[in-house]
Amino acid sequence: MKKNICVFGGSVSGKNIENEKTARIIGKTIADNNFNLVFGGGENGIMGAVAQSSIENGATTIGIIPSFLFKKDISDFAYSKKFNTELIQTETMHQRKKLMYDKSDGFIILPGGIGTLDECFEVLTWCQLSQIKNKNVGIINFKGYWNPLINLINHLIKEEFMPSNNLNYFEEINNLKMLKIFLKNI
């Protein structure tokens, strides 16, 4: 049975054209390594690129989106089938995230904004509190996008607001070879 990998990333692509290219590579790698994709359901930006690439390369996708974001992130439900093998609507963001966590065997964090940071920190917090167990979290840092985040986490440890064993809850992934190893360990 295929495992599910949840990907968090921006609903826009950002200013660096490489972000969308990286998302497409991640989507292909997910499919090539026999995973299904769980994601935020949107057809735009990083989320849309990773989903479209996953489907193009044979993966099943499960998009999970709260109703209030449906019209913003999905222009046409029929068209959305290009990005979502299955599309689940929830009432709230909290329901969305809980469902994403429950349906996933591991997590990948791609470039994104405040929403991606929220999802990243919530998953890491749930790992720390043992609400998520035995599920790997990978932070994709191919071009150094997340260097400030990694530095912040190290600062929190240095200032003793976070124990150093929290570094065990995620893996920094700097290249495609590391991503493939990460996926094999899920």
mmCIF file with all atom_site columns, C-alpha atoms in Angstrom:
data_model
loop_
_atom_site.group_PDB
_atom_site.id
_atom_site.type_symbol
_atom_site.label_atom_id
_atom_site.label_alt_id
_atom_site.label_comp_id
_atom_site.label_asym_id
_atom_site.label_entity_id
_atom_site.label_seq_id
_atom_site.pdbx_PDB_ins_code
_atom_site.Cartn_x
_atom_site.Cartn_y
_atom_site.Cartn_z
_atom_site.occupancy
_atom_site.B_iso_or_equiv
_atom_site.pdbx_formal_charge
_atom_site.auth_seq_id
_atom_site.auth_comp_id
_atom_site.auth_asym_id
_atom_site.auth_atom_id
_atom_site.pdbx_PDB_model_num
ATOM 1   C CA . MET A 1 1   ? 0.000   0.000  0.000   1.00 0.00 ? 1   MET A CA 1
ATOM 2   C CA . LYS A 1 2   ? 1.301   3.455  -0.915  1.00 0.00 ? 2   LYS A CA 1
ATOM 3   C CA . LYS A 1 3   ? 2.178   5.856  1.857   1.00 0.00 ? 3   LYS A CA 1
ATOM 4   C CA . ASN A 1 4   ? 1.049   9.466  1.924   1.00 0.00 ? 4   ASN A CA 1
ATOM 5   C CA . ILE A 1 5   ? 3.441   12.400 2.084   1.00 0.00 ? 5   ILE A CA 1
ATOM 6   C CA . CYS A 1 6   ? 2.040   15.791 3.058   1.00 0.00 ? 6   CYS A CA 1
ATOM 7   C CA . VAL A 1 7   ? 3.597   18.828 1.408   1.00 0.00 ? 7   VAL A CA 1
ATOM 8   C CA . PHE A 1 8   ? 3.255   22.337 2.802   1.00 0.00 ? 8   PHE A CA 1
ATOM 9   C CA . GLY A 1 9   ? 4.183   25.217 0.516   1.00 0.00 ? 9   GLY A CA 1
ATOM 10  C CA . GLY A 1 10  ? 3.078   28.578 -0.765  1.00 0.00 ? 10  GLY A CA 1
ATOM 11  C CA . SER A 1 11  ? -0.141  29.237 -2.642  1.00 0.00 ? 11  SER A CA 1
ATOM 12  C CA . VAL A 1 12  ? 2.018   31.586 -4.723  1.00 0.00 ? 12  VAL A CA 1
ATOM 13  C CA . SER A 1 13  ? 5.399   30.867 -6.300  1.00 0.00 ? 13  SER A CA 1
ATOM 14  C CA . GLY A 1 14  ? 7.343   33.772 -4.850  1.00 0.00 ? 14  GLY A CA 1
ATOM 15  C CA . LYS A 1 15  ? 9.799   35.948 -6.736  1.00 0.00 ? 15  LYS A CA 1
ATOM 16  C CA . ASN A 1 16  ? 12.335  33.193 -7.446  1.00 0.00 ? 16  ASN A CA 1
ATOM 17  C CA . ILE A 1 17  ? 11.377  31.196 -10.557 1.00 0.00 ? 17  ILE A CA 1
ATOM 18  C CA . GLU A 1 18  ? 13.338  28.262 -9.111  1.00 0.00 ? 18  GLU A CA 1
ATOM 19  C CA . ASN A 1 19  ? 10.684  27.749 -6.405  1.00 0.00 ? 19  ASN A CA 1
ATOM 20  C CA . GLU A 1 20  ? 8.119   26.427 -8.878  1.00 0.00 ? 20  GLU A CA 1
ATOM 21  C CA . LYS A 1 21  ? 10.743  24.322 -10.680 1.00 0.00 ? 21  LYS A CA 1
ATOM 22  C CA . THR A 1 22  ? 11.760  22.811 -7.335  1.00 0.00 ? 22  THR A CA 1
ATOM 23  C CA . ALA A 1 23  ? 8.096   22.082 -6.533  1.00 0.00 ? 23  ALA A CA 1
ATOM 24  C CA . ARG A 1 24  ? 7.694   20.240 -9.838  1.00 0.00 ? 24  ARG A CA 1
ATOM 25  C CA . ILE A 1 25  ? 10.852  18.187 -9.114  1.00 0.00 ? 25  ILE A CA 1
ATOM 26  C CA . ILE A 1 26  ? 9.488   17.359 -5.642  1.00 0.00 ? 26  ILE A CA 1
ATOM 27  C CA . GLY A 1 27  ? 6.154   16.275 -7.152  1.00 0.00 ? 27  GLY A CA 1
ATOM 28  C CA . LYS A 1 28  ? 7.889   13.990 -9.631  1.00 0.00 ? 28  LYS A CA 1
ATOM 29  C CA . THR A 1 29  ? 10.136  12.566 -6.916  1.00 0.00 ? 29  THR A CA 1
ATOM 30  C CA . ILE A 1 30  ? 7.097   11.854 -4.715  1.00 0.00 ? 30  ILE A CA 1
ATOM 31  C CA . ALA A 1 31  ? 5.428   9.941  -7.557  1.00 0.00 ? 31  ALA A CA 1
ATOM 32  C CA . ASP A 1 32  ? 8.641   8.172  -8.616  1.00 0.00 ? 32  ASP A CA 1
ATOM 33  C CA . ASN A 1 33  ? 9.109   6.924  -5.042  1.00 0.00 ? 33  ASN A CA 1
ATOM 34  C CA . ASN A 1 34  ? 5.592   5.455  -4.923  1.00 0.00 ? 34  ASN A CA 1
ATOM 35  C CA . PHE A 1 35  ? 3.947   7.989  -2.591  1.00 0.00 ? 35  PHE A CA 1
ATOM 36  C CA . ASN A 1 36  ? 0.563   9.681  -2.684  1.00 0.00 ? 36  ASN A CA 1
ATOM 37  C CA . LEU A 1 37  ? 0.461   13.437 -2.095  1.00 0.00 ? 37  LEU A CA 1
ATOM 38  C CA . VAL A 1 38  ? -1.567  15.172 0.609   1.00 0.00 ? 38  VAL A CA 1
ATOM 39  C CA . PHE A 1 39  ? -1.605  18.957 0.213   1.00 0.00 ? 39  PHE A CA 1
ATOM 40  C CA . GLY A 1 40  ? -3.635  22.135 0.681   1.00 0.00 ? 40  GLY A CA 1
ATOM 41  C CA . GLY A 1 41  ? -5.768  21.597 -2.417  1.00 0.00 ? 41  GLY A CA 1
ATOM 42  C CA . GLY A 1 42  ? -4.992  24.839 -4.253  1.00 0.00 ? 42  GLY A CA 1
ATOM 43  C CA . GLU A 1 43  ? -4.130  24.982 -7.929  1.00 0.00 ? 43  GLU A CA 1
ATOM 44  C CA . ASN A 1 44  ? -1.746  27.938 -7.706  1.00 0.00 ? 44  ASN A CA 1
ATOM 45  C CA . GLY A 1 45  ? 1.843   28.517 -6.700  1.00 0.00 ? 45  GLY A CA 1
ATOM 46  C CA . ILE A 1 46  ? 4.011   25.913 -5.030  1.00 0.00 ? 46  ILE A CA 1
ATOM 47  C CA . MET A 1 47  ? 1.001   23.782 -4.026  1.00 0.00 ? 47  MET A CA 1
ATOM 48  C CA . GLY A 1 48  ? -0.370  23.666 -7.557  1.00 0.00 ? 48  GLY A CA 1
ATOM 49  C CA . ALA A 1 49  ? 3.018   22.919 -9.115  1.00 0.00 ? 49  ALA A CA 1
ATOM 50  C CA . VAL A 1 50  ? 3.807   20.024 -6.775  1.00 0.00 ? 50  VAL A CA 1
ATOM 51  C CA . ALA A 1 51  ? 0.305   18.565 -7.194  1.00 0.00 ? 51  ALA A CA 1
ATOM 52  C CA . GLN A 1 52  ? 0.235   18.845 -10.972 1.00 0.00 ? 52  GLN A CA 1
ATOM 53  C CA . SER A 1 53  ? 3.683   17.264 -11.253 1.00 0.00 ? 53  SER A CA 1
ATOM 54  C CA . SER A 1 54  ? 2.708   14.463 -8.855  1.00 0.00 ? 54  SER A CA 1
ATOM 55  C CA . ILE A 1 55  ? -0.381  13.621 -10.910 1.00 0.00 ? 55  ILE A CA 1
ATOM 56  C CA . GLU A 1 56  ? 1.504   13.869 -14.225 1.00 0.00 ? 56  GLU A CA 1
ATOM 57  C CA . ASN A 1 57  ? 3.957   11.304 -12.870 1.00 0.00 ? 57  ASN A CA 1
ATOM 58  C CA . GLY A 1 58  ? 1.361   8.844  -11.560 1.00 0.00 ? 58  GLY A CA 1
ATOM 59  C CA . ALA A 1 59  ? 0.690   9.818  -7.940  1.00 0.00 ? 59  ALA A CA 1
ATOM 60  C CA . THR A 1 60  ? -2.720  10.087 -6.353  1.00 0.00 ? 60  THR A CA 1
ATOM 61  C CA . THR A 1 61  ? -3.334  13.457 -4.708  1.00 0.00 ? 61  THR A CA 1
ATOM 62  C CA . ILE A 1 62  ? -5.572  14.361 -1.809  1.00 0.00 ? 62  ILE A CA 1
ATOM 63  C CA . GLY A 1 63  ? -6.305  18.079 -1.636  1.00 0.00 ? 63  GLY A CA 1
ATOM 64  C CA . ILE A 1 64  ? -7.730  19.317 1.654   1.00 0.00 ? 64  ILE A CA 1
ATOM 65  C CA . ILE A 1 65  ? -9.094  22.857 1.678   1.00 0.00 ? 65  ILE A CA 1
ATOM 66  C CA . PRO A 1 66  ? -11.385 24.845 3.974   1.00 0.00 ? 66  PRO A CA 1
ATOM 67  C CA . SER A 1 67  ? -14.580 26.064 2.313   1.00 0.00 ? 67  SER A CA 1
ATOM 68  C CA . PHE A 1 68  ? -13.694 29.738 2.702   1.00 0.00 ? 68  PHE A CA 1
ATOM 69  C CA . LEU A 1 69  ? -10.501 29.260 0.650   1.00 0.00 ? 69  LEU A CA 1
ATOM 70  C CA . PHE A 1 70  ? -12.176 27.223 -2.065  1.00 0.00 ? 70  PHE A CA 1
ATOM 71  C CA . LYS A 1 71  ? -13.132 30.181 -4.274  1.00 0.00 ? 71  LYS A CA 1
ATOM 72  C CA . LYS A 1 72  ? -9.780  31.894 -3.688  1.00 0.00 ? 72  LYS A CA 1
ATOM 73  C CA . ASP A 1 73  ? -7.525  28.903 -4.449  1.00 0.00 ? 73  ASP A CA 1
ATOM 74  C CA . ILE A 1 74  ? -9.651  26.911 -6.920  1.00 0.00 ? 74  ILE A CA 1
ATOM 75  C CA . SER A 1 75  ? -10.987 28.701 -9.983  1.00 0.00 ? 75  SER A CA 1
ATOM 76  C CA . ASP A 1 76  ? -13.150 25.867 -11.310 1.00 0.00 ? 76  ASP A CA 1
ATOM 77  C CA . PHE A 1 77  ? -13.970 22.570 -9.597  1.00 0.00 ? 77  PHE A CA 1
ATOM 78  C CA . ALA A 1 78  ? -13.812 20.592 -12.855 1.00 0.00 ? 78  ALA A CA 1
ATOM 79  C CA . TYR A 1 79  ? -10.474 22.198 -13.661 1.00 0.00 ? 79  TYR A CA 1
ATOM 80  C CA . SER A 1 80  ? -9.265  21.414 -10.142 1.00 0.00 ? 80  SER A CA 1
ATOM 81  C CA . LYS A 1 81  ? -9.217  17.694 -11.040 1.00 0.00 ? 81  LYS A CA 1
ATOM 82  C CA . LYS A 1 82  ? -5.967  18.535 -12.803 1.00 0.00 ? 82  LYS A CA 1
ATOM 83  C CA . PHE A 1 83  ? -4.491  19.122 -9.332  1.00 0.00 ? 83  PHE A CA 1
ATOM 84  C CA . ASN A 1 84  ? -6.640  16.948 -7.054  1.00 0.00 ? 84  ASN A CA 1
ATOM 85  C CA . THR A 1 85  ? -7.402  13.263 -7.444  1.00 0.00 ? 85  THR A CA 1
ATOM 86  C CA . GLU A 1 86  ? -9.577  13.683 -4.356  1.00 0.00 ? 86  GLU A CA 1
ATOM 87  C CA . LEU A 1 87  ? -10.691 17.049 -2.952  1.00 0.00 ? 87  LEU A CA 1
ATOM 88  C CA . ILE A 1 88  ? -11.935 17.317 0.625   1.00 0.00 ? 88  ILE A CA 1
ATOM 89  C CA . GLN A 1 89  ? -13.514 20.510 1.971   1.00 0.00 ? 89  GLN A CA 1
ATOM 90  C CA . THR A 1 90  ? -13.428 21.329 5.683   1.00 0.00 ? 90  THR A CA 1
ATOM 91  C CA . GLU A 1 91  ? -15.110 24.075 7.681   1.00 0.00 ? 91  GLU A CA 1
ATOM 92  C CA . THR A 1 92  ? -11.966 25.441 9.360   1.00 0.00 ? 92  THR A CA 1
ATOM 93  C CA . MET A 1 93  ? -8.194  25.614 8.981   1.00 0.00 ? 93  MET A CA 1
ATOM 94  C CA . HIS A 1 94  ? -7.829  23.575 12.173  1.00 0.00 ? 94  HIS A CA 1
ATOM 95  C CA . GLN A 1 95  ? -9.933  20.753 10.705  1.00 0.00 ? 95  GLN A CA 1
ATOM 96  C CA . ARG A 1 96  ? -7.916  20.953 7.500   1.00 0.00 ? 96  ARG A CA 1
ATOM 97  C CA . LYS A 1 97  ? -4.579  20.641 9.278   1.00 0.00 ? 97  LYS A CA 1
ATOM 98  C CA . LYS A 1 98  ? -5.749  17.846 11.577  1.00 0.00 ? 98  LYS A CA 1
ATOM 99  C CA . LEU A 1 99  ? -7.012  15.856 8.585   1.00 0.00 ? 99  LEU A CA 1
ATOM 100 C CA . MET A 1 100 ? -3.738  16.468 6.724   1.00 0.00 ? 100 MET A CA 1
ATOM 101 C CA . TYR A 1 101 ? -1.732  15.248 9.732   1.00 0.00 ? 101 TYR A CA 1
ATOM 102 C CA . ASP A 1 102 ? -3.927  12.174 10.212  1.00 0.00 ? 102 ASP A CA 1
ATOM 103 C CA . LYS A 1 103 ? -3.782  11.155 6.541   1.00 0.00 ? 103 LYS A CA 1
ATOM 104 C CA . SER A 1 104 ? -0.001  11.544 6.220   1.00 0.00 ? 104 SER A CA 1
ATOM 105 C CA . ASP A 1 105 ? 2.950   9.291  6.970   1.00 0.00 ? 105 ASP A CA 1
ATOM 106 C CA . GLY A 1 106 ? 5.494   12.112 6.659   1.00 0.00 ? 106 GLY A CA 1
ATOM 107 C CA . PHE A 1 107 ? 5.790   15.822 5.861   1.00 0.00 ? 107 PHE A CA 1
ATOM 108 C CA . ILE A 1 108 ? 7.777   18.024 3.499   1.00 0.00 ? 108 ILE A CA 1
ATOM 109 C CA . ILE A 1 109 ? 8.082   21.785 3.946   1.00 0.00 ? 109 ILE A CA 1
ATOM 110 C CA . LEU A 1 110 ? 8.668   23.746 0.714   1.00 0.00 ? 110 LEU A CA 1
ATOM 111 C CA . PRO A 1 111 ? 9.137   27.518 0.327   1.00 0.00 ? 111 PRO A CA 1
ATOM 112 C CA . GLY A 1 112 ? 6.136   29.513 1.421   1.00 0.00 ? 112 GLY A CA 1
ATOM 113 C CA . GLY A 1 113 ? 4.944   32.312 3.644   1.00 0.00 ? 113 GLY A CA 1
ATOM 114 C CA . ILE A 1 114 ? 3.231   32.675 6.995   1.00 0.00 ? 114 ILE A CA 1
ATOM 115 C CA . GLY A 1 115 ? 0.767   29.835 6.336   1.00 0.00 ? 115 GLY A CA 1
ATOM 116 C CA . THR A 1 116 ? 3.617   27.460 5.520   1.00 0.00 ? 116 THR A CA 1
ATOM 117 C CA . LEU A 1 117 ? 5.454   28.582 8.659   1.00 0.00 ? 117 LEU A CA 1
ATOM 118 C CA . ASP A 1 118 ? 2.292   27.964 10.695  1.00 0.00 ? 118 ASP A CA 1
ATOM 119 C CA . GLU A 1 119 ? 1.984   24.435 9.306   1.00 0.00 ? 119 GLU A CA 1
ATOM 120 C CA . CYS A 1 120 ? 5.689   23.751 9.799   1.00 0.00 ? 120 CYS A CA 1
ATOM 121 C CA . PHE A 1 121 ? 5.738   24.923 13.403  1.00 0.00 ? 121 PHE A CA 1
ATOM 122 C CA . GLU A 1 122 ? 2.473   23.173 14.242  1.00 0.00 ? 122 GLU A CA 1
ATOM 123 C CA . VAL A 1 123 ? 3.772   19.840 12.912  1.00 0.00 ? 123 VAL A CA 1
ATOM 124 C CA . LEU A 1 124 ? 7.035   20.290 14.847  1.00 0.00 ? 124 LEU A CA 1
ATOM 125 C CA . THR A 1 125 ? 5.084   21.246 17.987  1.00 0.00 ? 125 THR A CA 1
ATOM 126 C CA . TRP A 1 126 ? 2.856   18.177 17.633  1.00 0.00 ? 126 TRP A CA 1
ATOM 127 C CA . CYS A 1 127 ? 6.002   16.046 17.259  1.00 0.00 ? 127 CYS A CA 1
ATOM 128 C CA . GLN A 1 128 ? 7.442   17.592 20.436  1.00 0.00 ? 128 GLN A CA 1
ATOM 129 C CA . LEU A 1 129 ? 4.186   16.924 22.308  1.00 0.00 ? 129 LEU A CA 1
ATOM 130 C CA . SER A 1 130 ? 3.975   13.334 20.957  1.00 0.00 ? 130 SER A CA 1
ATOM 131 C CA . GLN A 1 131 ? 0.715   14.098 19.139  1.00 0.00 ? 131 GLN A CA 1
ATOM 132 C CA . ILE A 1 132 ? 2.464   13.037 15.940  1.00 0.00 ? 132 ILE A CA 1
ATOM 133 C CA . LYS A 1 133 ? 4.653   9.972  16.371  1.00 0.00 ? 133 LYS A CA 1
ATOM 134 C CA . ASN A 1 134 ? 7.036   8.254  13.994  1.00 0.00 ? 134 ASN A CA 1
ATOM 135 C CA . LYS A 1 135 ? 6.370   10.660 11.127  1.00 0.00 ? 135 LYS A CA 1
ATOM 136 C CA . ASN A 1 136 ? 9.379   12.318 9.525   1.00 0.00 ? 136 ASN A CA 1
ATOM 137 C CA . VAL A 1 137 ? 9.447   16.036 8.716   1.00 0.00 ? 137 VAL A CA 1
ATOM 138 C CA . GLY A 1 138 ? 11.738  17.268 5.943   1.00 0.00 ? 138 GLY A CA 1
ATOM 139 C CA . ILE A 1 139 ? 12.494  20.937 5.369   1.00 0.00 ? 139 ILE A CA 1
ATOM 140 C CA . ILE A 1 140 ? 13.454  21.422 1.716   1.00 0.00 ? 140 ILE A CA 1
ATOM 141 C CA . ASN A 1 141 ? 16.334  23.890 1.681   1.00 0.00 ? 141 ASN A CA 1
ATOM 142 C CA . PHE A 1 142 ? 17.746  23.380 -1.829  1.00 0.00 ? 142 PHE A CA 1
ATOM 143 C CA . LYS A 1 143 ? 18.701  27.013 -2.445  1.00 0.00 ? 143 LYS A CA 1
ATOM 144 C CA . GLY A 1 144 ? 18.971  28.196 1.173   1.00 0.00 ? 144 GLY A CA 1
ATOM 145 C CA . TYR A 1 145 ? 15.394  29.529 1.333   1.00 0.00 ? 145 TYR A CA 1
ATOM 146 C CA . TRP A 1 146 ? 14.911  28.187 4.865   1.00 0.00 ? 146 TRP A CA 1
ATOM 147 C CA . ASN A 1 147 ? 18.360  29.195 6.214   1.00 0.00 ? 147 ASN A CA 1
ATOM 148 C CA . PRO A 1 148 ? 16.756  31.936 8.376   1.00 0.00 ? 148 PRO A CA 1
ATOM 149 C CA . LEU A 1 149 ? 14.331  29.342 9.812   1.00 0.00 ? 149 LEU A CA 1
ATOM 150 C CA . ILE A 1 150 ? 17.143  26.901 10.622  1.00 0.00 ? 150 ILE A CA 1
ATOM 151 C CA . ASN A 1 151 ? 19.099  29.775 12.203  1.00 0.00 ? 151 ASN A CA 1
ATOM 152 C CA . LEU A 1 152 ? 16.043  30.757 14.262  1.00 0.00 ? 152 LEU A CA 1
ATOM 153 C CA . ILE A 1 153 ? 15.595  27.207 15.543  1.00 0.00 ? 153 ILE A CA 1
ATOM 154 C CA . ASN A 1 154 ? 19.287  27.079 16.526  1.00 0.00 ? 154 ASN A CA 1
ATOM 155 C CA . HIS A 1 155 ? 18.863  30.463 18.247  1.00 0.00 ? 155 HIS A CA 1
ATOM 156 C CA . LEU A 1 156 ? 15.887  29.128 20.238  1.00 0.00 ? 156 LEU A CA 1
ATOM 157 C CA . ILE A 1 157 ? 18.042  26.210 21.370  1.00 0.00 ? 157 ILE A CA 1
ATOM 158 C CA . LYS A 1 158 ? 20.983  28.481 22.245  1.00 0.00 ? 158 LYS A CA 1
ATOM 159 C CA . GLU A 1 159 ? 18.648  30.701 24.301  1.00 0.00 ? 159 GLU A CA 1
ATOM 160 C CA . GLU A 1 160 ? 17.247  27.568 26.036  1.00 0.00 ? 160 GLU A CA 1
ATOM 161 C CA . PHE A 1 161 ? 13.670  28.039 24.886  1.00 0.00 ? 161 PHE A CA 1
ATOM 162 C CA . MET A 1 162 ? 13.864  24.745 23.058  1.00 0.00 ? 162 MET A CA 1
ATOM 163 C CA . PRO A 1 163 ? 15.802  21.591 23.927  1.00 0.00 ? 163 PRO A CA 1
ATOM 164 C CA . SER A 1 164 ? 18.417  20.484 21.410  1.00 0.00 ? 164 SER A CA 1
ATOM 165 C CA . ASN A 1 165 ? 16.677  17.129 20.923  1.00 0.00 ? 165 ASN A CA 1
ATOM 166 C CA . ASN A 1 166 ? 13.974  19.060 19.003  1.00 0.00 ? 166 ASN A CA 1
ATOM 167 C CA . LEU A 1 167 ? 16.435  19.017 16.112  1.00 0.00 ? 167 LEU A CA 1
ATOM 168 C CA . ASN A 1 168 ? 15.544  15.313 15.847  1.00 0.00 ? 168 ASN A CA 1
ATOM 169 C CA . TYR A 1 169 ? 11.986  16.174 14.781  1.00 0.00 ? 169 TYR A CA 1
ATOM 170 C CA . PHE A 1 170 ? 13.009  17.362 11.334  1.00 0.00 ? 170 PHE A CA 1
ATOM 171 C CA . GLU A 1 171 ? 15.630  16.869 8.689   1.00 0.00 ? 171 GLU A CA 1
ATOM 172 C CA . GLU A 1 172 ? 17.085  19.658 6.582   1.00 0.00 ? 172 GLU A CA 1
ATOM 173 C CA . ILE A 1 173 ? 17.107  18.453 2.966   1.00 0.00 ? 173 ILE A CA 1
ATOM 174 C CA . ASN A 1 174 ? 19.596  20.281 0.753   1.00 0.00 ? 174 ASN A CA 1
ATOM 175 C CA . ASN A 1 175 ? 19.460  18.278 -2.475  1.00 0.00 ? 175 ASN A CA 1
ATOM 176 C CA . LEU A 1 176 ? 17.559  15.634 -4.428  1.00 0.00 ? 176 LEU A CA 1
ATOM 177 C CA . LYS A 1 177 ? 19.736  12.764 -3.170  1.00 0.00 ? 177 LYS A CA 1
ATOM 178 C CA . MET A 1 178 ? 18.894  13.702 0.434   1.00 0.00 ? 178 MET A CA 1
ATOM 179 C CA . LEU A 1 179 ? 15.182  13.865 -0.480  1.00 0.00 ? 179 LEU A CA 1
ATOM 180 C CA . LYS A 1 180 ? 15.243  10.350 -1.920  1.00 0.00 ? 180 LYS A CA 1
ATOM 181 C CA . ILE A 1 181 ? 16.922  9.028  1.250   1.00 0.00 ? 181 ILE A CA 1
ATOM 182 C CA . PHE A 1 182 ? 14.357  10.898 3.366   1.00 0.00 ? 182 PHE A CA 1
ATOM 183 C CA . LEU A 1 183 ? 11.473  9.311  1.445   1.00 0.00 ? 183 LEU A CA 1
ATOM 184 C CA . LYS A 1 184 ? 12.959  5.821  1.779   1.00 0.00 ? 184 LYS A CA 1
ATOM 185 C CA . ASN A 1 185 ? 12.973  6.267  5.561   1.00 0.00 ? 185 ASN A CA 1
ATOM 186 C CA . ILE A 1 186 ? 9.235   6.976  5.789   1.00 0.00 ? 186 ILE A CA 1
#
